[in-house]
Short mmCIF file of C-alpha atoms in Angstrom, two decimals:
data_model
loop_
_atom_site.label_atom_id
_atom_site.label_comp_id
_atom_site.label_asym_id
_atom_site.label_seq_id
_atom_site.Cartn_x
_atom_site.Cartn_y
_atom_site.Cartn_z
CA UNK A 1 -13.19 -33.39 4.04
CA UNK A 2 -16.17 -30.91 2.53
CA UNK A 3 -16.70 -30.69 -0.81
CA UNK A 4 -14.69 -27.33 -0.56
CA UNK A 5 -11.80 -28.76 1.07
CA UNK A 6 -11.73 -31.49 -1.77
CA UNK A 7 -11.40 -29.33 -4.46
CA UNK A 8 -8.84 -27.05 -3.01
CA UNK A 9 -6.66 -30.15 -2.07
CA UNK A 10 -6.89 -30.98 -6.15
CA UNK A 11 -5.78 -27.83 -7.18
CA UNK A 12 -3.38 -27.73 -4.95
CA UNK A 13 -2.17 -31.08 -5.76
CA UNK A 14 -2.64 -29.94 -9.59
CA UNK A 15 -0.39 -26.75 -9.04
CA UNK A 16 2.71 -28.40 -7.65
CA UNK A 17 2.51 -31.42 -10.31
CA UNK A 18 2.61 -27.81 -12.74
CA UNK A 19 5.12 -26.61 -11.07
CA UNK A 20 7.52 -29.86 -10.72
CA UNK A 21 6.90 -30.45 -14.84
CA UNK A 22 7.18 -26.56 -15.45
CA UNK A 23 10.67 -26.72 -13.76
CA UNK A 24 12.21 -30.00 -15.58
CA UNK A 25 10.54 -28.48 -18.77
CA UNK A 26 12.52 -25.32 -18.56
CA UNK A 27 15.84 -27.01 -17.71
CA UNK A 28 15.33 -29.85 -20.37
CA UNK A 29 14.42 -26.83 -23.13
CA UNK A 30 17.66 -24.62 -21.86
CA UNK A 31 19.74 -27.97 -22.64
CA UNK A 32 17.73 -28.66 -25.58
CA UNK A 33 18.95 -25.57 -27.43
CA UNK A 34 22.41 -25.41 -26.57
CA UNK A 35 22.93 -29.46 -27.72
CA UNK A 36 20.95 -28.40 -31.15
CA UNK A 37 23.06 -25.13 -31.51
CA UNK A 38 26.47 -27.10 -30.99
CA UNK A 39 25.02 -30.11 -33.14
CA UNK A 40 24.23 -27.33 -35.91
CA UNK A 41 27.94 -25.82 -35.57
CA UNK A 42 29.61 -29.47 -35.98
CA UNK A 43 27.35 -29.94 -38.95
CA UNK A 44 28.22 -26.91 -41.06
CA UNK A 45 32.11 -27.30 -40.23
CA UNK A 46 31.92 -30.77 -41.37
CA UNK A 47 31.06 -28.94 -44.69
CA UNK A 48 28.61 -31.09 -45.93
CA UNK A 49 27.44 -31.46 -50.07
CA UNK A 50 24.61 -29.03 -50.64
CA UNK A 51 22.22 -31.71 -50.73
CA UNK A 52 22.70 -33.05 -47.29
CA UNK A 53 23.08 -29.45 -46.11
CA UNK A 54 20.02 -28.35 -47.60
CA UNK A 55 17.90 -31.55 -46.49
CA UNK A 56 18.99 -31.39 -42.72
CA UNK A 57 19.93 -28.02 -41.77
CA UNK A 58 16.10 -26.69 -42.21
CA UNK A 59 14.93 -29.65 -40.09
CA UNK A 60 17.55 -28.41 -37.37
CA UNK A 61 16.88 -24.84 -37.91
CA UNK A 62 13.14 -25.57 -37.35
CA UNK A 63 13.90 -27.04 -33.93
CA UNK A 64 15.75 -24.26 -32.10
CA UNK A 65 13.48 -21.74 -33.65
CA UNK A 66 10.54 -23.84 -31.57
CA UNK A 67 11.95 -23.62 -28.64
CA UNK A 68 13.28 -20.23 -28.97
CA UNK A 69 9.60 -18.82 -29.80
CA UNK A 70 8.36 -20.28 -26.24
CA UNK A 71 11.13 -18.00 -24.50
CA UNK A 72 9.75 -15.48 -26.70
CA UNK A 73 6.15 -16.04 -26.05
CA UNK A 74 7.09 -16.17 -22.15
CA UNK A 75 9.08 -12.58 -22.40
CA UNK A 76 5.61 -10.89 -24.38
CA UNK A 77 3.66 -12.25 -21.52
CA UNK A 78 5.85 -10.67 -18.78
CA UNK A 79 6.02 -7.36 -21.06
CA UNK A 80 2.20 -6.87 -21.31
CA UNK A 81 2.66 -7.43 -24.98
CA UNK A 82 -0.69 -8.43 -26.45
CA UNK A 83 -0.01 -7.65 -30.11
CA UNK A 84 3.27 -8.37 -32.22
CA UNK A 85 4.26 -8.45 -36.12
CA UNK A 86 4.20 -11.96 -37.53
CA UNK A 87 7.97 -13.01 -36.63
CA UNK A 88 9.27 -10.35 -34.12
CA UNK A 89 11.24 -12.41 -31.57
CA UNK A 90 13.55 -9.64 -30.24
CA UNK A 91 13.62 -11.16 -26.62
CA UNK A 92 16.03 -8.15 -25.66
CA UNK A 93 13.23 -5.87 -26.75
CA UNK A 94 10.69 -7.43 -24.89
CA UNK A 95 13.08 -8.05 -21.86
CA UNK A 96 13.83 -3.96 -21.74
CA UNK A 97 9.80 -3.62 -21.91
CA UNK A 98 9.20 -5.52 -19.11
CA UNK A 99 11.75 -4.13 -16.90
CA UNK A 100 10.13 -0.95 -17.64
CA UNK A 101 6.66 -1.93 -17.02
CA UNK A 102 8.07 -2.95 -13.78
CA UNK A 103 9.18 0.25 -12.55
CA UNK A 104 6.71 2.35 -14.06
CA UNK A 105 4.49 0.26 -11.26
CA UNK A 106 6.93 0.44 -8.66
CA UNK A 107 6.31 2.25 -5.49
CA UNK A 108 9.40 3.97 -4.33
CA UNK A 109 7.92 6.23 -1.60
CA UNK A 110 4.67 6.71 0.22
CA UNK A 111 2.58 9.09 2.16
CA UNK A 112 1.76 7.86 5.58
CA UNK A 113 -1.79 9.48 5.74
CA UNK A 114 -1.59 8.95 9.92
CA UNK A 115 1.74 10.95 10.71
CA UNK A 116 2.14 13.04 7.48
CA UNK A 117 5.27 11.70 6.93
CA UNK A 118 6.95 9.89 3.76
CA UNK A 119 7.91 6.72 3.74
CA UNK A 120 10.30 4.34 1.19
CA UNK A 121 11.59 1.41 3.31
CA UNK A 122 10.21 -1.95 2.46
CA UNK A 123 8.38 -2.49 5.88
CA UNK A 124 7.16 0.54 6.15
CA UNK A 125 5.52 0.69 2.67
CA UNK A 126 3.66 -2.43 3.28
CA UNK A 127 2.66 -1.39 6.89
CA UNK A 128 1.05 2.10 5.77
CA UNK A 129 -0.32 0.12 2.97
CA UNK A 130 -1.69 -2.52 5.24
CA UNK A 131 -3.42 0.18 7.36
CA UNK A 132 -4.98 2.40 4.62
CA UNK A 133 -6.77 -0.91 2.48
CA UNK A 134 -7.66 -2.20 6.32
CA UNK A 135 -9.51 1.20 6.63
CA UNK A 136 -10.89 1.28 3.40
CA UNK A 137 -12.21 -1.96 3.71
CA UNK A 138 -13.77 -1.47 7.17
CA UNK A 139 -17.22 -0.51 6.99
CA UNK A 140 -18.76 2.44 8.16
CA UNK A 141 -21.86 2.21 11.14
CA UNK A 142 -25.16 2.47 9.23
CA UNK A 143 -28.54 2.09 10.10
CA UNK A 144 -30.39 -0.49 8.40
CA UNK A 145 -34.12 1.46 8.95
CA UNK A 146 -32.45 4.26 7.19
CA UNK A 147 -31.55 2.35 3.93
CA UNK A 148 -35.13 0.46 3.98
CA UNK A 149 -37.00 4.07 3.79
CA UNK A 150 -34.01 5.32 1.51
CA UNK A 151 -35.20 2.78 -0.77
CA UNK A 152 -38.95 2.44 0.06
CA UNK A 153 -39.07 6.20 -0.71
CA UNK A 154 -38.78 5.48 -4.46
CA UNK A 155 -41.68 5.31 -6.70
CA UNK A 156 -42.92 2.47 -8.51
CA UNK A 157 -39.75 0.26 -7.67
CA UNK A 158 -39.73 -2.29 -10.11
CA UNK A 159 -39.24 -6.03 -8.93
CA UNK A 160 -38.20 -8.97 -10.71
CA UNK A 161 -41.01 -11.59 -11.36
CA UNK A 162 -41.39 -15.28 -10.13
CA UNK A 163 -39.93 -16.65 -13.47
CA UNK A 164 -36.95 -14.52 -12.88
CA UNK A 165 -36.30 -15.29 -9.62
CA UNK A 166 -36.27 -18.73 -10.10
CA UNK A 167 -33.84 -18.53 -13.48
CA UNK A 168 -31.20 -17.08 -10.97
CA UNK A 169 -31.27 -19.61 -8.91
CA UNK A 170 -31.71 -23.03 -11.07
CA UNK A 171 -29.07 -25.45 -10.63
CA UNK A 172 -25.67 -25.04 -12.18
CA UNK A 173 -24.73 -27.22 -15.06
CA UNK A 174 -21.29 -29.08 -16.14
CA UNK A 175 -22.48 -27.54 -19.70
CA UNK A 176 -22.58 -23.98 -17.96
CA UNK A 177 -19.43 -24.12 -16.41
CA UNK A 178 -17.61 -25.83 -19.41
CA UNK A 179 -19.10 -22.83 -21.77
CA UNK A 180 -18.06 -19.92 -19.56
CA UNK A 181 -14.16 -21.45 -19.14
CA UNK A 182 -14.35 -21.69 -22.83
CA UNK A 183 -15.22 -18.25 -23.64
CA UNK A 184 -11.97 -17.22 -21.73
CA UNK A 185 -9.80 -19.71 -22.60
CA UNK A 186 -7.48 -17.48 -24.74
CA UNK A 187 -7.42 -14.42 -22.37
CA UNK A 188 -4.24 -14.10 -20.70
CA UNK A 189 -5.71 -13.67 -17.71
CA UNK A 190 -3.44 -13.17 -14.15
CA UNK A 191 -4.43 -16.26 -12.29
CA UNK A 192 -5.10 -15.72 -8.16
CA UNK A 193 -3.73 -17.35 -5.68
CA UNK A 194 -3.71 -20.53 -6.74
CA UNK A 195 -1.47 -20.14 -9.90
CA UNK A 196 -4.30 -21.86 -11.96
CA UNK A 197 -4.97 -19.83 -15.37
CA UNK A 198 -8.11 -20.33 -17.38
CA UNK A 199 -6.47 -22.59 -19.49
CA UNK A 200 -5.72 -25.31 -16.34
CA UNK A 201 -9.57 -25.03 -15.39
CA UNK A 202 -10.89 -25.98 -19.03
CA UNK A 203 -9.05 -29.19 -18.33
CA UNK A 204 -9.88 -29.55 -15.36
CA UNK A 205 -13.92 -29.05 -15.70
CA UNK A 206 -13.54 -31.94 -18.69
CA UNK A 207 -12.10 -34.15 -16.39
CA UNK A 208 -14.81 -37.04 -16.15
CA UNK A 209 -13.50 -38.05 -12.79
CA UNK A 210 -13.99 -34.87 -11.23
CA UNK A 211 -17.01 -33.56 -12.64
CA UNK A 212 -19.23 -35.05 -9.32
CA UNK A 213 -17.16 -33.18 -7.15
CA UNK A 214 -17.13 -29.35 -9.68
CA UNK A 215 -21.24 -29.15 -9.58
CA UNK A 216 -21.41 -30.11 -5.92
CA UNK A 217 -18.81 -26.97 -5.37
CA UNK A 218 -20.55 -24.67 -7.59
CA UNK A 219 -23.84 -25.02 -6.63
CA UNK A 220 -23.34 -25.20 -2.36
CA UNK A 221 -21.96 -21.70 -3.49
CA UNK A 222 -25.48 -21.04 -5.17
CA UNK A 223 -27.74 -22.42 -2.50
CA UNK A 224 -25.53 -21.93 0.41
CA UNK A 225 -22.47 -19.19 0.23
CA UNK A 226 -20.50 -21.63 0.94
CA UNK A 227 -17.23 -21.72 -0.93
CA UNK A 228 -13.85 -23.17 -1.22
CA UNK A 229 -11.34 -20.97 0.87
CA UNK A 230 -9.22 -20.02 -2.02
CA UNK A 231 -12.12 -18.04 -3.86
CA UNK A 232 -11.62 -16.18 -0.59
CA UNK A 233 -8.45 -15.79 -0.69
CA UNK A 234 -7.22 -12.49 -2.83
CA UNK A 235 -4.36 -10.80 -4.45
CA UNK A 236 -4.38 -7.25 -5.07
CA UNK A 237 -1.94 -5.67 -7.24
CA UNK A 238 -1.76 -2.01 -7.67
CA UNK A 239 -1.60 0.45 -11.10
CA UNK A 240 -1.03 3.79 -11.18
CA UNK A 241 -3.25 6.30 -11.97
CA UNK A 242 -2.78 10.28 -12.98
CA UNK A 243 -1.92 12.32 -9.86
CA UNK A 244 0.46 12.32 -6.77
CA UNK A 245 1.65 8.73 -6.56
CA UNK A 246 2.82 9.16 -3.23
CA UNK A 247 -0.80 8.76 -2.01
CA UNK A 248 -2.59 5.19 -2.35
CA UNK A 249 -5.41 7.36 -3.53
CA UNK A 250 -4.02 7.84 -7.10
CA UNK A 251 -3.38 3.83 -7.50
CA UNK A 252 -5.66 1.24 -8.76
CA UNK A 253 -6.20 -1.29 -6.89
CA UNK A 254 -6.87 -4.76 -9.28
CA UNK A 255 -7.82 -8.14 -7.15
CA UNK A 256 -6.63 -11.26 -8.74
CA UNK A 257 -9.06 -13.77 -8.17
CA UNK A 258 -8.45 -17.22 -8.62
CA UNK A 259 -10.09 -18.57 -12.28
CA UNK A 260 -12.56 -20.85 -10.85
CA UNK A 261 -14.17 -18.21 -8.44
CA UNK A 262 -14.30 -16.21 -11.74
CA UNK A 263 -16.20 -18.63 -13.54
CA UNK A 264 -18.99 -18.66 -10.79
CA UNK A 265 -19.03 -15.37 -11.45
CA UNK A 266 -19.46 -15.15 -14.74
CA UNK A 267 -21.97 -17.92 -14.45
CA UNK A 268 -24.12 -15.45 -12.55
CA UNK A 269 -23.08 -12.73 -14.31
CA UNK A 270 -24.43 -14.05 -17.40
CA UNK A 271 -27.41 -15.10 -15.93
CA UNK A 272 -28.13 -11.59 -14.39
CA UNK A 273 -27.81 -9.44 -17.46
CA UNK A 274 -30.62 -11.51 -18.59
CA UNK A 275 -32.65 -9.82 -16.30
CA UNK A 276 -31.17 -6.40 -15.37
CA UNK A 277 -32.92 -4.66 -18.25
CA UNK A 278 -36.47 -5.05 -16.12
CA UNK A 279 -34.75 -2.93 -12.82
CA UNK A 280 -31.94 -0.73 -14.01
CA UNK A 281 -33.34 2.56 -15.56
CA UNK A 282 -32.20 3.51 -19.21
CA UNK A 283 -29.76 5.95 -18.46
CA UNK A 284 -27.62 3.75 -16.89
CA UNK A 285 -26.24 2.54 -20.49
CA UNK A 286 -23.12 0.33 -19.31
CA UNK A 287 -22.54 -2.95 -18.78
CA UNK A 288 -25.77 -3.85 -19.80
CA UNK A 289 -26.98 -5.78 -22.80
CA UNK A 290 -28.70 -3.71 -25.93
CA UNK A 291 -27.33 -0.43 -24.21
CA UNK A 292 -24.11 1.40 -25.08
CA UNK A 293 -22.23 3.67 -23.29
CA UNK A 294 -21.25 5.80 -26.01
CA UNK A 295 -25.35 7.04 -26.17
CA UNK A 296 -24.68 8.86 -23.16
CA UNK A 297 -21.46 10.53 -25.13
CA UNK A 298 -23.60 10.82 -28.07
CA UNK A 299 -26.66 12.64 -26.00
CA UNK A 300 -24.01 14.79 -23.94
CA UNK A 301 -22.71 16.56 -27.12
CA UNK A 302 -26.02 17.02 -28.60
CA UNK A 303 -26.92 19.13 -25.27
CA UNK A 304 -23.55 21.43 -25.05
CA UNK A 305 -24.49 21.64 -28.83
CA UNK A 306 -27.90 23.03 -28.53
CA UNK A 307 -26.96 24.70 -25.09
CA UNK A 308 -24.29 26.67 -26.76
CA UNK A 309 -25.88 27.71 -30.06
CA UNK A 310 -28.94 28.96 -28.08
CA UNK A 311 -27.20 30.37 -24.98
CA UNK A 312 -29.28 28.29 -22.47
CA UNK A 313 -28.74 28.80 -18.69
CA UNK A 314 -28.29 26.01 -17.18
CA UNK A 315 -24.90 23.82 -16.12
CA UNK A 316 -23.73 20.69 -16.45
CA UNK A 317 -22.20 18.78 -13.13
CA UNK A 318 -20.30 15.76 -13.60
CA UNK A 319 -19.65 13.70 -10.50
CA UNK A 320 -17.01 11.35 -9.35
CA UNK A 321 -17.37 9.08 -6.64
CA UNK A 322 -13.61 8.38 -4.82
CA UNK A 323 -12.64 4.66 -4.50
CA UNK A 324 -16.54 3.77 -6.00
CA UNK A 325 -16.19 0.30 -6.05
CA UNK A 326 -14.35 0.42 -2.66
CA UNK A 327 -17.28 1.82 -0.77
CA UNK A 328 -20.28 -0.34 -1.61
CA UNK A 329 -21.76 -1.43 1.64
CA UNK A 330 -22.47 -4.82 2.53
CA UNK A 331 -25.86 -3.93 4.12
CA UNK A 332 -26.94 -1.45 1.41
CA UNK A 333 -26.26 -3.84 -1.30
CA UNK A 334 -27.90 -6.66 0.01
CA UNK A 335 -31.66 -4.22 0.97
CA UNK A 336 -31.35 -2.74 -2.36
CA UNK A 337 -31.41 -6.55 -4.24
CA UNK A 338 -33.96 -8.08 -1.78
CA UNK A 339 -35.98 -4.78 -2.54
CA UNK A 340 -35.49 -5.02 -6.34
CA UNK A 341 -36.73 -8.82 -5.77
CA UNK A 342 -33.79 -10.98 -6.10
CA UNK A 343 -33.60 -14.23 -4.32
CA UNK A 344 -32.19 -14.23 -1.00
CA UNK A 345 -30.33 -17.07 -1.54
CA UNK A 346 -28.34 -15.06 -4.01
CA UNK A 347 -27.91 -12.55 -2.35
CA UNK A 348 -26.56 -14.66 1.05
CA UNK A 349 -24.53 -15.96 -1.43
CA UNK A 350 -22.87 -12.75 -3.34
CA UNK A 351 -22.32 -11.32 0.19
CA UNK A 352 -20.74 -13.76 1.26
CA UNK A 353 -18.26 -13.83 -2.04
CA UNK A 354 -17.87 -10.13 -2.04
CA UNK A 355 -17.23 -9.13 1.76
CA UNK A 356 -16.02 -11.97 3.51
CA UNK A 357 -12.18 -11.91 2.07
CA UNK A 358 -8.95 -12.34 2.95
CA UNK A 359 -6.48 -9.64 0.74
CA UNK A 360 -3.14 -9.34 0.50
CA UNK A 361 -1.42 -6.23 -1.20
CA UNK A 362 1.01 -6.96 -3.63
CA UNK A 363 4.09 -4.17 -2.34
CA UNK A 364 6.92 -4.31 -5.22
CA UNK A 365 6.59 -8.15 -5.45
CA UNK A 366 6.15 -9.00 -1.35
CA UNK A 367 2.83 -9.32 0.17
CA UNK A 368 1.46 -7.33 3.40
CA UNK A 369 -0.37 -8.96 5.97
CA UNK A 370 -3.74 -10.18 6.04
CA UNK A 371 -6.35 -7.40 5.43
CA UNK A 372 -9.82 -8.21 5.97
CA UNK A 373 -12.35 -7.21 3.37
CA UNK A 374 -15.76 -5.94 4.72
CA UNK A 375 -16.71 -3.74 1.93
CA UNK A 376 -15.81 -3.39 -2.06
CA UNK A 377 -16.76 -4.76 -5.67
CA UNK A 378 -13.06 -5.71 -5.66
CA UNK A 379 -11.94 -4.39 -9.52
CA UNK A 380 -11.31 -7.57 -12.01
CA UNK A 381 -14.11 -9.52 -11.21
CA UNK A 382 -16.95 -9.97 -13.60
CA UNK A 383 -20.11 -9.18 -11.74
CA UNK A 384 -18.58 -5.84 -10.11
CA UNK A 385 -19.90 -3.64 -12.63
CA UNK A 386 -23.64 -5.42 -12.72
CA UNK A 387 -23.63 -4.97 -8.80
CA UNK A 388 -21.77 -1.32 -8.58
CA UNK A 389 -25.33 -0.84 -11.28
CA UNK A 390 -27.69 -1.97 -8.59
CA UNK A 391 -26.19 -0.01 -5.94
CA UNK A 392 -26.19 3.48 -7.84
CA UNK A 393 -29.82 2.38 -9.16
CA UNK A 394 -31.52 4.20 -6.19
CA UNK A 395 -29.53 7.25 -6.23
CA UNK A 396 -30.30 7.86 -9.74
CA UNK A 397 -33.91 7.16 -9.72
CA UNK A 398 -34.61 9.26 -6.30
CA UNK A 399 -33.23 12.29 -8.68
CA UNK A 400 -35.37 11.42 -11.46
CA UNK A 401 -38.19 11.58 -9.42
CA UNK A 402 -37.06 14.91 -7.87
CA UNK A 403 -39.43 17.36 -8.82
CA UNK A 404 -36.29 19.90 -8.68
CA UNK A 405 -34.31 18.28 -10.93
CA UNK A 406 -35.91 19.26 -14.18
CA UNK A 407 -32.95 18.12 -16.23
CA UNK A 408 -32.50 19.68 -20.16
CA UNK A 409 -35.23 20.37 -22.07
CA UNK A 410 -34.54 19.85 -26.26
CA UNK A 411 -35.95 22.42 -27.82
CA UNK A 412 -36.47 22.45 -32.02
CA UNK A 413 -33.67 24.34 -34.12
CA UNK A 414 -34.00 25.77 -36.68
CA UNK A 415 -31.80 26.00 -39.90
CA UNK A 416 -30.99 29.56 -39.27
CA UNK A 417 -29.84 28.76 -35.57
CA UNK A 418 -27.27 26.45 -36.42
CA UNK A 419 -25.19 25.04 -39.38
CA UNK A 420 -24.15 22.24 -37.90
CA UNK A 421 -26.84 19.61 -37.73
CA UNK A 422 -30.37 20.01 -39.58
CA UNK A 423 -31.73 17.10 -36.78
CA UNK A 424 -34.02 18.32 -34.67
CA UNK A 425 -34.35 15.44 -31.33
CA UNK A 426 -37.51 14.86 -29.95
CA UNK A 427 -37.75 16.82 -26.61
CA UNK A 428 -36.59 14.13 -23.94
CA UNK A 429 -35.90 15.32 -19.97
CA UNK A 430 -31.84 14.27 -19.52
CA UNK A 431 -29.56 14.09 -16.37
CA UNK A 432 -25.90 12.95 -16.76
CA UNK A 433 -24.03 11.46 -14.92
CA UNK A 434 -20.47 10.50 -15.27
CA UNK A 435 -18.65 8.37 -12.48
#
């Protein structure tokens, strides 16, 4: 077997010992609290002296309140309940939230966007579902010499240097891996396919035995896009958004990668932010590190300030790209990081990751048929917002070098202009843009 195959045959092997032990666990703790709650009964009709009641029934009291928290801890993590007073355990409470949460996210009926007409059967909801994420993810014919002068075409592209380059692409460590899982440990965190939460992959990265096998793994995915066929392998549940529901539009689609394909990504993710501050222009303020998104806030409601006190002519345009992430192609991704000088290697490798998947939609709890993913930064993982960065880099600097765009001037106010702010910014050229 490869090195991939290896490692998916341990988790594998690792998920059904889980599951085995997570079964006899859950029958053994259902027993468990019913023999303490009839052994507590006996004991206080046996009318015991204070003393002995007061000595024991604490100790017994403290047992069936154990296990009784892990039902309750199980029931907050099915509700979405990520914050609770000290000592709530109202399972009924959380129970009722969940089943809401469910059907708040249910999809009862659907628009099939080829015939017009709606849909609600099971079958037919994951077949129209099936065929609009197959088109979405099908990419569309471009030309290749058309992207190189899209991109040649910009000014004074900046390029990352040697030292950079090779940063990216230095060997992965045990210590690397171990420190990212760690970071995460106490998200609750959907796991992917495999079942395996962040928790499970700590472990597993510690394990001495297995530690060989984990650095070969991450580090053919570095050098070689090669990759274990269960980081390939995706879930995609969807959310609801504001809107007609009825159209897959107005849902969010999340992908729920498996943990350990996260952790390569993070890996690089880290690793990349080091660096992006040398390529991505400052206007693009998320994501990033030393930049905040709430500047761009901040500088928007200085300008419909000054703009409105002064009566200024010009407009502000906000644009939204539909489905952003969705439509990042392949081919354009990978020109615009060779031209901004990252390695190919990493690039081989991050195209592989990204566009080479197997997804599954998750339909009110059953699963459509293989779609195959050609295109998207699939939502949930890590690196998709550095990437989606990279690919709107070009856009934004061809309009800043747009001799038309002449963006807002500042202009000094004066006291008797405005009561509201006696700051006067430094005039500074501006374009927002809001996706």
């Amino acid at each position: 077997m490869t090195a991939q195959e290896q490692w998916d045959y341990v988790k594998s092997e690792i998920r059904q010992f889980t599951q085995r032990y997570a079964i006899d666990y859950t029958n053994w703790r259902k027993k468990s609290i019913k023999a303490l709650q009839r052994k507590r009964n006996a004991f206080l009709r046996s009318r015991p002296p204070t003393a002995i009641r007061l000595h024991y029934l604490p100790v017994m009291d403290q047992q069936i309140e154990s296990l009784q928290q892990e039902l309750v801890d199980i029931a907050a993590l099915k509700a979405g309940i990520r914050w609770r007073e000290h000592g709530e355990k109202s399972a009924g409470y959380l129970k009722r939230i969940h089943q809401v949460r469910t059907v708040e996210q249910s999809i009862n009926f659907l628009q099939d966007p080829t015939s017009g007409l709606t849909v609600s059967s099971r079958t037919q909801l994951m077949e129209v579902s099936q065929a609009f994420y197959q088109e979405l993810y099908s990419v569309d014919p471009v030309d290749e010499h058309d992207i190189d002068c899209y991109v040649q075409d910009i000014a004074d592209l900046p390029q990352l240097n040697e030292d950079d380059r090779r940063y990216l692409i230095s060997p992965i460590t045990t210590e690397e891996i171990i420190e990212q899982s760690k970071k995460v440990i106490r998200r609750q965190s959907s796991p992917g396919s495999d079942g395996l939460g962040y928790v499970f992959m700590h472990l597993i990265y510690q394990f001495s035995p297995l530690k060989d096998l984990i650095i070969k793994v991450y580090n053919m995915a570095l050098t070689a896009g090669s990759f274990p066929s269960s980081w390939q392998d995706l879930r995609v549940r969807l959310l609801p958004k504001k809107g007609d529901l009825s159209t897959l539009k107005n849902w969010r689609s999340i992908s729920l990668i498996n943990c350990d394909a996260k952790i390569y990504t993070r890996i690089i993710n880290q690793r990349m932010r080091s660096v992006m501050d040398t390529i991505i222009n400052r206007y693009q303020t998320g994501f990033l590190d030393d930049r905040f998104i709430t500047e761009n806030g901040m500088v928007l409601n200085i300008i419909m300030e000054q703009a409105h006190v002064q009566r200024r002519p010009e407009i502000g345009l906000l644009l939204d790209q539909e489905k952003a992430y969705d439509r990042v192609h392949p081919m354009y991704l990978r020109q615009v990081m060779l031209a901004f000088g990252f390695p190919p290697s990493l690039v081989h490798s991050l195209e592989n990751l990204f566009f080479e998947n197997a997804v599954r939609i998750n339909i009110n709890g059953h699963f459509t048929n293989r779609v195959d993913q050609r295109r998207d930064l699939r939502q949930g993982d890590p690196l998709s917002p550095l990437l989606f960065n990279i690919a709107l880099e070009p856009f934004l600097r061809h309009i800043l070098q747009d001799s038309f765009f002449q963006g807002f001037q500042f202009q000094s106010v004066s006291n008797s202009d405005t009561t509201t702010s006696n700051i006067v910014p430094s005039p500074l050229k501006g374009t927002c843009i809001c996706r």
